[in-house]
PDB file of C-alpha atoms and ligand atoms in Angstrom:
ATOM      1  CA  MET A   1     118.378  76.941  95.798  1.00  0.00           C
ATOM      2  CA  THR A   2     115.017  79.379  95.547  1.00  0.00           C
ATOM      3  CA  LEU A   3     113.318  80.060  98.115  1.00  0.00           C
ATOM      4  CA  LEU A   4     111.602  83.159  97.093  1.00  0.00           C
ATOM      5  CA  ARG A   5     111.228  84.593  93.776  1.00  0.00           C
ATOM      6  CA  ALA A   6     109.658  87.866  92.950  1.00  0.00           C
ATOM      7  CA  LYS A   7     108.907  88.295  89.083  1.00  0.00           C
ATOM      8  CA  ASP A   8     108.029  91.621  88.136  1.00  0.00           C
ATOM      9  CA  LEU A   9     106.579  93.155  91.655  1.00  0.00           C
ATOM     10  CA  THR A  10     104.767  96.588  90.656  1.00  0.00           C
ATOM     11  CA  LYS A  11     103.203  98.755  93.200  1.00  0.00           C
ATOM     12  CA  ARG A  12     101.039 101.800  92.276  1.00  0.00           C
ATOM     13  CA  PHE A  13      99.639 104.134  94.504  1.00  0.00           C
ATOM     14  CA  VAL A  14      96.878 106.725  93.596  1.00  0.00           C
ATOM     15  CA  LEU A  15      97.506 110.206  95.424  1.00  0.00           C
ATOM     16  CA  ARG A  16      93.899 112.407  95.806  1.00  0.00           C
ATOM     17  CA  GLY A  17      94.437 115.620  94.976  1.00  0.00           C
ATOM     18  CA  PRO A  18      92.314 118.596  95.433  1.00  0.00           C
ATOM     19  CA  LEU A  19      88.894 118.591  93.534  1.00  0.00           C
ATOM     20  CA  GLY A  20      89.221 115.089  93.324  1.00  0.00           C
ATOM     21  CA  SER A  21      92.002 114.486  90.870  1.00  0.00           C
ATOM     22  CA  ARG A  22      93.701 111.574  90.681  1.00  0.00           C
ATOM     23  CA  ALA A  23      97.348 110.726  90.131  1.00  0.00           C
ATOM     24  CA  GLU A  24      99.255 107.462  90.047  1.00  0.00           C
ATOM     25  CA  PHE A  25     102.684 107.165  91.379  1.00  0.00           C
ATOM     26  CA  THR A  26     104.797 103.860  90.918  1.00  0.00           C
ATOM     27  CA  ALA A  27     106.889 103.159  93.739  1.00  0.00           C
ATOM     28  CA  VAL A  28     107.915  99.518  92.571  1.00  0.00           C
ATOM     29  CA  ASP A  29     108.623  98.965  88.962  1.00  0.00           C
ATOM     30  CA  LYS A  30     108.619  95.737  87.997  1.00  0.00           C
ATOM     31  CA  VAL A  31     111.106  94.587  90.052  1.00  0.00           C
ATOM     32  CA  SER A  32     112.500  90.694  89.825  1.00  0.00           C
ATOM     33  CA  PHE A  33     115.004  88.889  92.143  1.00  0.00           C
ATOM     34  CA  GLU A  34     115.205  85.631  93.775  1.00  0.00           C
ATOM     35  CA  VAL A  35     116.381  84.915  97.814  1.00  0.00           C
ATOM     36  CA  ARG A  36     118.156  81.800  97.819  1.00  0.00           C
ATOM     37  CA  LEU A  37     118.169  79.199 100.795  1.00  0.00           C
ATOM     38  CA  GLY A  38     120.434  80.124 103.678  1.00  0.00           C
ATOM     39  CA  GLU A  39     121.790  83.794 102.109  1.00  0.00           C
ATOM     40  CA  THR A  40     121.731  87.362 103.147  1.00  0.00           C
ATOM     41  CA  LEU A  41     120.362  89.406 100.345  1.00  0.00           C
ATOM     42  CA  ALA A  42     120.735  93.049 101.258  1.00  0.00           C
ATOM     43  CA  VAL A  43     118.746  95.887  99.211  1.00  0.00           C
ATOM     44  CA  VAL A  44     120.156  99.231  99.103  1.00  0.00           C
ATOM     45  CA  GLY A  45     119.097 102.615  97.792  1.00  0.00           C
ATOM     46  CA  GLU A  46     118.503 106.042  98.352  1.00  0.00           C
ATOM     47  CA  SER A  47     115.293 107.015 100.577  1.00  0.00           C
ATOM     48  CA  GLY A  48     111.914 106.922  98.638  1.00  0.00           C
ATOM     49  CA  SER A  49     113.734 104.313  96.134  1.00  0.00           C
ATOM     50  CA  GLY A  50     110.559 101.536  96.941  1.00  0.00           C
ATOM     51  CA  LYS A  51     112.821  99.481  99.349  1.00  0.00           C
ATOM     52  CA  SER A  52     110.641  99.029 101.910  1.00  0.00           C
ATOM     53  CA  THR A  53     107.401  99.200  99.389  1.00  0.00           C
ATOM     54  CA  THR A  54     109.278  95.798  98.203  1.00  0.00           C
ATOM     55  CA  ALA A  55     109.530  94.218 101.745  1.00  0.00           C
ATOM     56  CA  ARG A  56     105.863  94.413 102.444  1.00  0.00           C
ATOM     57  CA  MET A  57     105.067  93.205  99.443  1.00  0.00           C
ATOM     58  CA  ILE A  58     107.297  90.111  99.512  1.00  0.00           C
ATOM     59  CA  ALA A  59     106.184  89.466 103.191  1.00  0.00           C
ATOM     60  CA  LYS A  60     102.368  89.651 101.753  1.00  0.00           C
ATOM     61  CA  LEU A  61     101.712  92.873 104.056  1.00  0.00           C
ATOM     62  CA  MET A  62     100.539  94.895 101.028  1.00  0.00           C
ATOM     63  CA  ASP A  63      99.813  93.045  97.920  1.00  0.00           C
ATOM     64  CA  PRO A  64     101.376  93.962  94.704  1.00  0.00           C
ATOM     65  CA  THR A  65      99.646  95.700  91.866  1.00  0.00           C
ATOM     66  CA  GLU A  66     101.009  93.734  89.470  1.00  0.00           C
ATOM     67  CA  GLY A  67     103.593  90.886  89.177  1.00  0.00           C
ATOM     68  CA  VAL A  68     103.967  87.461  91.165  1.00  0.00           C
ATOM     69  CA  LEU A  69     105.255  85.930  94.139  1.00  0.00           C
ATOM     70  CA  GLU A  70     106.933  82.663  94.867  1.00  0.00           C
ATOM     71  CA  PHE A  71     107.814  81.143  97.699  1.00  0.00           C
ATOM     72  CA  GLU A  72     109.505  77.578  97.497  1.00  0.00           C
ATOM     73  CA  GLY A  73     107.861  77.133  94.041  1.00  0.00           C
ATOM     74  CA  GLU A  74     104.504  77.849  94.676  1.00  0.00           C
ATOM     75  CA  ASP A  75     102.713  81.236  93.882  1.00  0.00           C
ATOM     76  CA  VAL A  76     101.255  82.988  96.702  1.00  0.00           C
ATOM     77  CA  THR A  77     100.461  85.923  95.295  1.00  0.00           C
ATOM     78  CA  ALA A  78      96.956  85.494  96.052  1.00  0.00           C
ATOM     79  CA  ALA A  79      97.412  82.884  98.942  1.00  0.00           C
ATOM     80  CA  LYS A  80      94.346  83.501 101.558  1.00  0.00           C
ATOM     81  CA  LYS A  81      93.560  81.821 104.756  1.00  0.00           C
ATOM     82  CA  ASP A  82      95.349  78.342 105.232  1.00  0.00           C
ATOM     83  CA  ALA A  83      97.878  79.261 102.484  1.00  0.00           C
ATOM     84  CA  LEU A  84      98.443  82.744 103.634  1.00  0.00           C
ATOM     85  CA  ALA A  85      99.116  81.258 107.638  1.00  0.00           C
ATOM     86  CA  ARG A  86     101.460  79.022 105.868  1.00  0.00           C
ATOM     87  CA  PHE A  87     103.545  81.387 104.278  1.00  0.00           C
ATOM     88  CA  ARG A  88     103.436  83.748 107.776  1.00  0.00           C
ATOM     89  CA  ALA A  89     105.057  80.715 109.727  1.00  0.00           C
ATOM     90  CA  ASN A  90     107.977  81.192 106.990  1.00  0.00           C
ATOM     91  CA  VAL A  91     108.403  84.579 106.212  1.00  0.00           C
ATOM     92  CA  GLN A  92     108.728  86.956 109.306  1.00  0.00           C
ATOM     93  CA  VAL A  93     109.993  90.339 109.258  1.00  0.00           C
ATOM     94  CA  VAL A  94     112.112  92.484 111.755  1.00  0.00           C
ATOM     95  CA  PHE A  95     111.147  96.600 111.668  1.00  0.00           C
ATOM     96  CA  GLN A  96     113.295  99.533 112.611  1.00  0.00           C
ATOM     97  CA  ASP A  97     111.554 100.676 115.534  1.00  0.00           C
ATOM     98  CA  PRO A  98     110.996  97.975 118.049  1.00  0.00           C
ATOM     99  CA  PHE A  99     108.989 100.230 120.106  1.00  0.00           C
ATOM    100  CA  SER A 100     106.506 100.829 117.889  1.00  0.00           C
ATOM    101  CA  SER A 101     106.478  97.445 116.657  1.00  0.00           C
ATOM    102  CA  LEU A 102     105.928  95.467 120.286  1.00  0.00           C
ATOM    103  CA  ASN A 103     102.959  96.249 121.940  1.00  0.00           C
ATOM    104  CA  PRO A 104     103.635  98.315 125.070  1.00  0.00           C
ATOM    105  CA  ARG A 105     100.749  96.532 127.308  1.00  0.00           C
ATOM    106  CA  HIS A 106     101.987  93.074 126.594  1.00  0.00           C
ATOM    107  CA  THR A 107     104.780  91.584 128.540  1.00  0.00           C
ATOM    108  CA  VAL A 108     107.943  89.970 126.473  1.00  0.00           C
ATOM    109  CA  GLU A 109     106.876  86.707 127.551  1.00  0.00           C
ATOM    110  CA  ARG A 110     102.800  87.483 125.648  1.00  0.00           C
ATOM    111  CA  ILE A 111     104.878  89.132 122.718  1.00  0.00           C
ATOM    112  CA  LEU A 112     106.975  85.767 122.324  1.00  0.00           C
ATOM    113  CA  MET A 113     104.051  83.451 122.793  1.00  0.00           C
ATOM    114  CA  ALA A 114     101.516  85.072 120.434  1.00  0.00           C
ATOM    115  CA  PRO A 115     103.097  83.993 116.955  1.00  0.00           C
ATOM    116  CA  LEU A 116     103.052  80.412 118.197  1.00  0.00           C
ATOM    117  CA  VAL A 117      99.414  81.116 119.397  1.00  0.00           C
ATOM    118  CA  TYR A 118      98.229  82.217 116.128  1.00  0.00           C
ATOM    119  CA  GLN A 119      99.766  79.222 114.205  1.00  0.00           C
ATOM    120  CA  GLY A 120      98.415  76.821 116.627  1.00  0.00           C
ATOM    121  CA  ILE A 121     102.434  75.794 117.539  1.00  0.00           C
ATOM    122  CA  ALA A 122     102.334  73.400 120.935  1.00  0.00           C
ATOM    123  CA  PRO A 123     106.338  73.613 121.039  1.00  0.00           C
ATOM    124  CA  LYS A 124     107.984  71.035 122.978  1.00  0.00           C
ATOM    125  CA  GLY A 125     107.425  72.133 126.714  1.00  0.00           C
ATOM    126  CA  ASP A 126     105.184  74.692 126.749  1.00  0.00           C
ATOM    127  CA  ARG A 127     104.720  78.152 124.950  1.00  0.00           C
ATOM    128  CA  ARG A 128     106.164  79.944 128.325  1.00  0.00           C
ATOM    129  CA  SER A 129     109.479  78.213 127.994  1.00  0.00           C
ATOM    130  CA  HIS A 130     109.598  78.263 124.615  1.00  0.00           C
ATOM    131  CA  ALA A 131     109.553  82.069 124.826  1.00  0.00           C
ATOM    132  CA  LYS A 132     112.547  82.193 127.764  1.00  0.00           C
ATOM    133  CA  GLU A 133     114.453  79.576 125.429  1.00  0.00           C
ATOM    134  CA  LEU A 134     114.230  82.699 122.630  1.00  0.00           C
ATOM    135  CA  MET A 135     114.913  85.319 124.856  1.00  0.00           C
ATOM    136  CA  GLU A 136     118.291  83.103 125.883  1.00  0.00           C
ATOM    137  CA  ARG A 137     118.643  82.743 122.279  1.00  0.00           C
ATOM    138  CA  VAL A 138     118.965  85.928 121.387  1.00  0.00           C
ATOM    139  CA  GLY A 139     120.804  87.424 124.206  1.00  0.00           C
ATOM    140  CA  LEU A 140     118.476  88.224 126.745  1.00  0.00           C
ATOM    141  CA  ASN A 141     118.000  87.038 130.307  1.00  0.00           C
ATOM    142  CA  PRO A 142     114.928  84.859 130.777  1.00  0.00           C
ATOM    143  CA  ASP A 143     114.592  86.189 133.918  1.00  0.00           C
ATOM    144  CA  HIS A 144     112.732  89.152 132.225  1.00  0.00           C
ATOM    145  CA  SER A 145     110.028  87.470 130.687  1.00  0.00           C
ATOM    146  CA  LEU A 146     107.567  89.620 132.599  1.00  0.00           C
ATOM    147  CA  ARG A 147     108.885  92.762 131.725  1.00  0.00           C
ATOM    148  CA  TYR A 148     107.455  95.308 129.288  1.00  0.00           C
ATOM    149  CA  PRO A 149     109.194  96.665 126.071  1.00  0.00           C
ATOM    150  CA  ALA A 150     109.795 100.179 127.856  1.00  0.00           C
ATOM    151  CA  GLN A 151     111.886  98.390 130.485  1.00  0.00           C
ATOM    152  CA  PHE A 152     114.241  97.641 127.634  1.00  0.00           C
ATOM    153  CA  SER A 153     117.043  99.208 126.001  1.00  0.00           C
ATOM    154  CA  GLY A 154     116.851 100.120 122.160  1.00  0.00           C
ATOM    155  CA  GLY A 155     119.274  97.060 121.586  1.00  0.00           C
ATOM    156  CA  GLN A 156     117.675  94.813 124.066  1.00  0.00           C
ATOM    157  CA  ALA A 157     113.773  96.040 122.685  1.00  0.00           C
ATOM    158  CA  GLN A 158     115.126  95.054 119.047  1.00  0.00           C
ATOM    159  CA  ARG A 159     116.620  91.862 120.198  1.00  0.00           C
ATOM    160  CA  ILE A 160     112.738  91.131 121.407  1.00  0.00           C
ATOM    161  CA  GLY A 161     111.786  91.702 117.699  1.00  0.00           C
ATOM    162  CA  ILE A 162     114.246  89.262 116.435  1.00  0.00           C
ATOM    163  CA  ALA A 163     113.319  86.641 119.069  1.00  0.00           C
ATOM    164  CA  ARG A 164     109.349  87.008 117.865  1.00  0.00           C
ATOM    165  CA  ALA A 165     110.545  87.015 114.537  1.00  0.00           C
ATOM    166  CA  LEU A 166     112.099  83.308 115.075  1.00  0.00           C
ATOM    167  CA  ALA A 167     109.074  81.997 117.192  1.00  0.00           C
ATOM    168  CA  VAL A 168     107.736  80.166 114.642  1.00  0.00           C
ATOM    169  CA  ASN A 169     111.207  79.018 113.017  1.00  0.00           C
ATOM    170  CA  PRO A 170     110.800  80.969 109.659  1.00  0.00           C
ATOM    171  CA  LYS A 171     112.666  80.151 106.384  1.00  0.00           C
ATOM    172  CA  LEU A 172     112.988  84.034 105.555  1.00  0.00           C
ATOM    173  CA  VAL A 173     113.607  86.897 108.039  1.00  0.00           C
ATOM    174  CA  ILE A 174     113.154  90.257 106.209  1.00  0.00           C
ATOM    175  CA  CYS A 175     115.019  93.243 108.199  1.00  0.00           C
ATOM    176  CA  ASP A 176     114.020  96.440 106.889  1.00  0.00           C
ATOM    177  CA  GLU A 177     116.486  98.980 108.778  1.00  0.00           C
ATOM    178  CA  ALA A 178     116.648  96.881 111.812  1.00  0.00           C
ATOM    179  CA  VAL A 179     119.645  98.207 113.037  1.00  0.00           C
ATOM    180  CA  SER A 180     119.423 101.559 111.178  1.00  0.00           C
ATOM    181  CA  ALA A 181     118.145 103.358 114.437  1.00  0.00           C
ATOM    182  CA  LEU A 182     120.486 101.740 116.892  1.00  0.00           C
ATOM    183  CA  ASP A 183     124.101 103.170 118.250  1.00  0.00           C
ATOM    184  CA  VAL A 184     127.219 102.097 116.578  1.00  0.00           C
ATOM    185  CA  SER A 185     128.551  99.914 119.193  1.00  0.00           C
ATOM    186  CA  VAL A 186     124.940  98.386 119.800  1.00  0.00           C
ATOM    187  CA  GLN A 187     124.432  98.018 115.834  1.00  0.00           C
ATOM    188  CA  ALA A 188     127.693  96.070 115.972  1.00  0.00           C
ATOM    189  CA  GLN A 189     126.170  93.478 118.893  1.00  0.00           C
ATOM    190  CA  VAL A 190     123.039  93.110 117.003  1.00  0.00           C
ATOM    191  CA  ILE A 191     124.688  92.145 113.611  1.00  0.00           C
ATOM    192  CA  GLU A 192     126.761  89.953 114.957  1.00  0.00           C
ATOM    193  CA  LEU A 193     123.677  88.343 116.747  1.00  0.00           C
ATOM    194  CA  LEU A 194     121.954  88.052 113.383  1.00  0.00           C
ATOM    195  CA  ARG A 195     124.691  86.349 111.970  1.00  0.00           C
ATOM    196  CA  ARG A 196     124.910  83.788 114.885  1.00  0.00           C
ATOM    197  CA  LEU A 197     121.630  83.158 114.522  1.00  0.00           C
ATOM    198  CA  GLN A 198     121.776  82.486 110.865  1.00  0.00           C
ATOM    199  CA  ARG A 199     124.730  79.979 111.083  1.00  0.00           C
ATOM    200  CA  GLU A 200     122.666  77.927 113.767  1.00  0.00           C
ATOM    201  CA  SER A 201     119.700  77.738 112.243  1.00  0.00           C
ATOM    202  CA  GLY A 202     120.421  78.318 108.129  1.00  0.00           C
ATOM    203  CA  PHE A 203     117.186  80.499 107.363  1.00  0.00           C
ATOM    204  CA  SER A 204     117.576  83.409 104.690  1.00  0.00           C
ATOM    205  CA  TYR A 205     117.542  87.464 105.363  1.00  0.00           C
ATOM    206  CA  VAL A 206     116.597  90.098 103.185  1.00  0.00           C
ATOM    207  CA  PHE A 207     118.765  92.710 104.448  1.00  0.00           C
ATOM    208  CA  ILE A 208     117.563  96.568 103.642  1.00  0.00           C
ATOM    209  CA  ALA A 209     119.756  99.183 105.174  1.00  0.00           C
ATOM    210  CA  HIS A 210     120.953 102.331 103.977  1.00  0.00           C
ATOM    211  CA  ASP A 211     124.409 101.606 105.462  1.00  0.00           C
ATOM    212  CA  LEU A 212     126.495 100.177 103.338  1.00  0.00           C
ATOM    213  CA  ALA A 213     129.486  99.312 105.603  1.00  0.00           C
ATOM    214  CA  VAL A 214     126.918  96.935 107.400  1.00  0.00           C
ATOM    215  CA  VAL A 215     125.946  95.566 104.091  1.00  0.00           C
ATOM    216  CA  ARG A 216     129.173  94.586 103.008  1.00  0.00           C
ATOM    217  CA  GLN A 217     129.633  92.793 106.513  1.00  0.00           C
ATOM    218  CA  ILE A 218     126.052  90.498 106.065  1.00  0.00           C
ATOM    219  CA  ALA A 219     125.252  90.287 102.781  1.00  0.00           C
ATOM    220  CA  GLN A 220     126.538  87.828  99.951  1.00  0.00           C
ATOM    221  CA  ARG A 221     124.542  89.481  97.464  1.00  0.00           C
ATOM    222  CA  VAL A 222     122.986  92.840  96.851  1.00  0.00           C
ATOM    223  CA  ALA A 223     120.545  94.762  94.802  1.00  0.00           C
ATOM    224  CA  VAL A 224     120.540  98.202  94.458  1.00  0.00           C
ATOM    225  CA  MET A 225     117.353  99.732  94.038  1.00  0.00           C
ATOM    226  CA  SER A 226     116.918 103.640  92.603  1.00  0.00           C
ATOM    227  CA  LYS A 227     113.227 105.252  91.658  1.00  0.00           C
ATOM    228  CA  GLY A 228     111.145 102.065  91.899  1.00  0.00           C
ATOM    229  CA  LYS A 229     113.673  99.323  89.734  1.00  0.00           C
ATOM    230  CA  ILE A 230     116.305  97.541  90.300  1.00  0.00           C
ATOM    231  CA  VAL A 231     119.356  99.168  88.896  1.00  0.00           C
ATOM    232  CA  GLU A 232     122.318  96.571  89.617  1.00  0.00           C
ATOM    233  CA  LEU A 233     121.734  93.143  91.793  1.00  0.00           C
ATOM    234  CA  GLY A 234     124.918  90.854  92.297  1.00  0.00           C
ATOM    235  CA  THR A 235     127.491  89.438  94.844  1.00  0.00           C
ATOM    236  CA  THR A 236     128.834  91.955  97.061  1.00  0.00           C
ATOM    237  CA  ALA A 237     131.956  91.728  95.773  1.00  0.00           C
ATOM    238  CA  GLN A 238     130.859  92.503  92.398  1.00  0.00           C
ATOM    239  CA  VAL A 239     128.795  95.659  93.442  1.00  0.00           C
ATOM    240  CA  PHE A 240     131.307  96.862  95.691  1.00  0.00           C
ATOM    241  CA  GLY A 241     134.081  96.031  94.082  1.00  0.00           C
ATOM    242  CA  ASP A 242     133.112  96.707  90.161  1.00  0.00           C
ATOM    243  CA  PRO A 243     130.116  98.549  90.154  1.00  0.00           C
ATOM    244  CA  GLN A 244     128.273  98.307  86.392  1.00  0.00           C
ATOM    245  CA  ASP A 245     125.807 101.061  87.466  1.00  0.00           C
ATOM    246  CA  GLU A 246     125.896 104.813  87.363  1.00  0.00           C
ATOM    247  CA  TYR A 247     123.995 105.066  90.743  1.00  0.00           C
ATOM    248  CA  THR A 248     125.799 102.369  92.165  1.00  0.00           C
ATOM    249  CA  ARG A 249     128.563 104.497  91.751  1.00  0.00           C
ATOM    250  CA  THR A 250     127.351 107.503  93.296  1.00  0.00           C
ATOM    251  CA  LEU A 251     125.545 105.662  96.210  1.00  0.00           C
ATOM    252  CA  LEU A 252     129.477 103.965  96.729  1.00  0.00           C
ATOM    253  CA  ALA A 253     130.918 107.416  96.787  1.00  0.00           C
ATOM    254  CA  ALA A 254     128.888 108.591  99.282  1.00  0.00           C
ATOM    255  CA  ILE A 255     129.992 105.955 101.837  1.00  0.00           C
ATOM    256  CA  PRO A 256     132.542 107.088 104.385  1.00  0.00           C
ATOM    257  CA  ARG A 257     136.012 105.339 104.121  1.00  0.00           C
ATOM    258  CA  ILE A 258     136.678 103.523 107.037  1.00  0.00           C
ATOM    259  CA  ASP A 259     137.942 100.448 105.766  1.00  0.00           C
ATOM    260  CA  PRO A 260     141.644 100.915 104.745  1.00  0.00           C
ATOM    261  CA  GLU A 261     142.232  98.111 102.532  1.00  0.00           C
ATOM    262  CA  TRP A 262     138.325  98.290 100.526  1.00  0.00           C
ATOM    263  CA  ASP A 263     139.518 102.243 100.206  1.00  0.00           C
ATOM    264  CA  ARG A 264     142.732 100.967  98.906  1.00  0.00           C
ATOM    265  CA  ARG A 265     141.052  98.289  96.493  1.00  0.00           C
ATOM    266  CA  ARG A 266     138.322 100.869  95.474  1.00  0.00           C
ATOM    267  CA  ARG A 267     140.914 103.856  94.556  1.00  0.00           C
ATOM    268  CA  GLU A 268     143.161 101.272  92.352  1.00  0.00           C
ATOM    269  CA  ALA A 269     140.138  99.990  90.638  1.00  0.00           C
ATOM    270  CA  THR A 270     139.217 103.470  89.813  1.00  0.00           C
TER     271      THR A 270
HETATM  272  N1  ATP B   1     100.989 104.196 100.947  1.00  0.00           N
HETATM  273  C1  ATP B   1     101.267 105.037 100.427  1.00  0.00           C
HETATM  274  N2  ATP B   1     100.559 105.634  99.950  1.00  0.00           N
HETATM  275  C2  ATP B   1     101.395 106.843  98.749  1.00  0.00           C
HETATM  276  N3  ATP B   1     102.775 106.656  98.670  1.00  0.00           N
HETATM  277  C3  ATP B   1     103.552 105.593  99.038  1.00  0.00           C
HETATM  278  C4  ATP B   1     102.993 105.017 100.297  1.00  0.00           C
HETATM  279  N4  ATP B   1     104.547 104.175 100.990  1.00  0.00           N
HETATM  280  C5  ATP B   1     105.295 104.684 100.184  1.00  0.00           C
HETATM  281  N5  ATP B   1     105.000 105.370  99.165  1.00  0.00           N
HETATM  282  C6  ATP B   1     105.791 106.480  98.505  1.00  0.00           C
HETATM  283  O1  ATP B   1     106.530 105.337  97.744  1.00  0.00           O
HETATM  284  C7  ATP B   1     108.025 105.508  97.791  1.00  0.00           C
HETATM  285  C8  ATP B   1     108.633 104.231  98.403  1.00  0.00           C
HETATM  286  O2  ATP B   1     108.512 104.197  99.525  1.00  0.00           O
HETATM  287  P1  ATP B   1     109.334 103.500 100.159  1.00  0.00           P
HETATM  288  O3  ATP B   1     108.852 103.480 101.814  1.00  0.00           O
HETATM  289  O4  ATP B   1     109.268 101.894 100.056  1.00  0.00           O
HETATM  290  O5  ATP B   1     111.166 103.916 100.392  1.00  0.00           O
HETATM  291  P2  ATP B   1     112.108 104.007 101.261  1.00  0.00           P
HETATM  292  O6  ATP B   1     113.164 103.005  99.640  1.00  0.00           O
HETATM  293  O7  ATP B   1     111.993 102.002 101.704  1.00  0.00           O
HETATM  294  O8  ATP B   1     112.687 104.446 101.498  1.00  0.00           O
HETATM  295  P3  ATP B   1     113.105 104.710 103.344  1.00  0.00           P
HETATM  296  O9  ATP B   1     115.077 104.605 103.050  1.00  0.00           O
HETATM  297  O10 ATP B   1     113.145 106.289 103.451  1.00  0.00           O
HETATM  298  O11 ATP B   1     113.014 104.274 103.949  1.00  0.00           O
HETATM  299  C9  ATP B   1     108.232 106.703  98.574  1.00  0.00           C
HETATM  300  O12 ATP B   1     108.033 108.112  97.245  1.00  0.00           O
HETATM  301  C10 ATP B   1     106.943 106.891  99.216  1.00  0.00           C
HETATM  302  O13 ATP B   1     106.480 108.272  99.351  1.00  0.00           O
HETATM  303 MG1   MG B   2     111.807 102.117 104.188  1.00  0.00          MG
END
């Protein structure tokens, strides 16, 4: 079942130069894809290929210049007010840098209660105990609910960012390089957490990452972006095992080979 559908999403930025000159730059160029219920769709591609811009458009943090965005079959491209608030309850984003996306002057409890206040949701029990439950779900000590973000490590802070995304019980969580800044061992733990949360709650992920080894662990399907376009989209096995696009092959060739079995199959396939 299709949860979210992007149809020809396009983002053009106007660049203003000296003497009032203007140039247009197409950061995302007619990108179409769907996100299915319960799946993890990874988006990979070189820096500047348009991954974050695509993420911002499908999270409705930025309007597309052209194209249509549908959520559960409804056109939400121009959603405002109530429709937008409903969309925000269903689609949440986890960003790369937890410290810059968490208000440093708010306690974790307040950070985790804010989405419920915004949505006017009164959970079973009260919001305070809901915040503590969220902390437990993401592996944080609920006794630390009155601490501030700076009192947590990077990995713990990212767990707060994940808990905040889950506070409203979304159907889609967009992770934009959500584990990219973490140390390898911490990264593995947070990936395991993301997988467990999905098993428990059945939501979908759009998982943006430059580390293809991570993508292989978590995604069922992969979209490859280059210069604002999706150049290849298929199951993880297809894209990694039998890439059709020249750019995908280049991207795959650049991965450090750490999985001997996969490396063997890759060498046999080429
Ligand atoms: N607000 C903006 N104004 C002008 N250009 C922008 C703006 N935001 C992004 N761009 C440009 O659009 C292109 C795509 O950027 P985007 O951030 O989507 O890439 P990305 O694939 O997420 O890259 P990275 O892997 O480095 O995060 C880049 O060339 C970027 O410089
Ligand atoms: Mg980006």
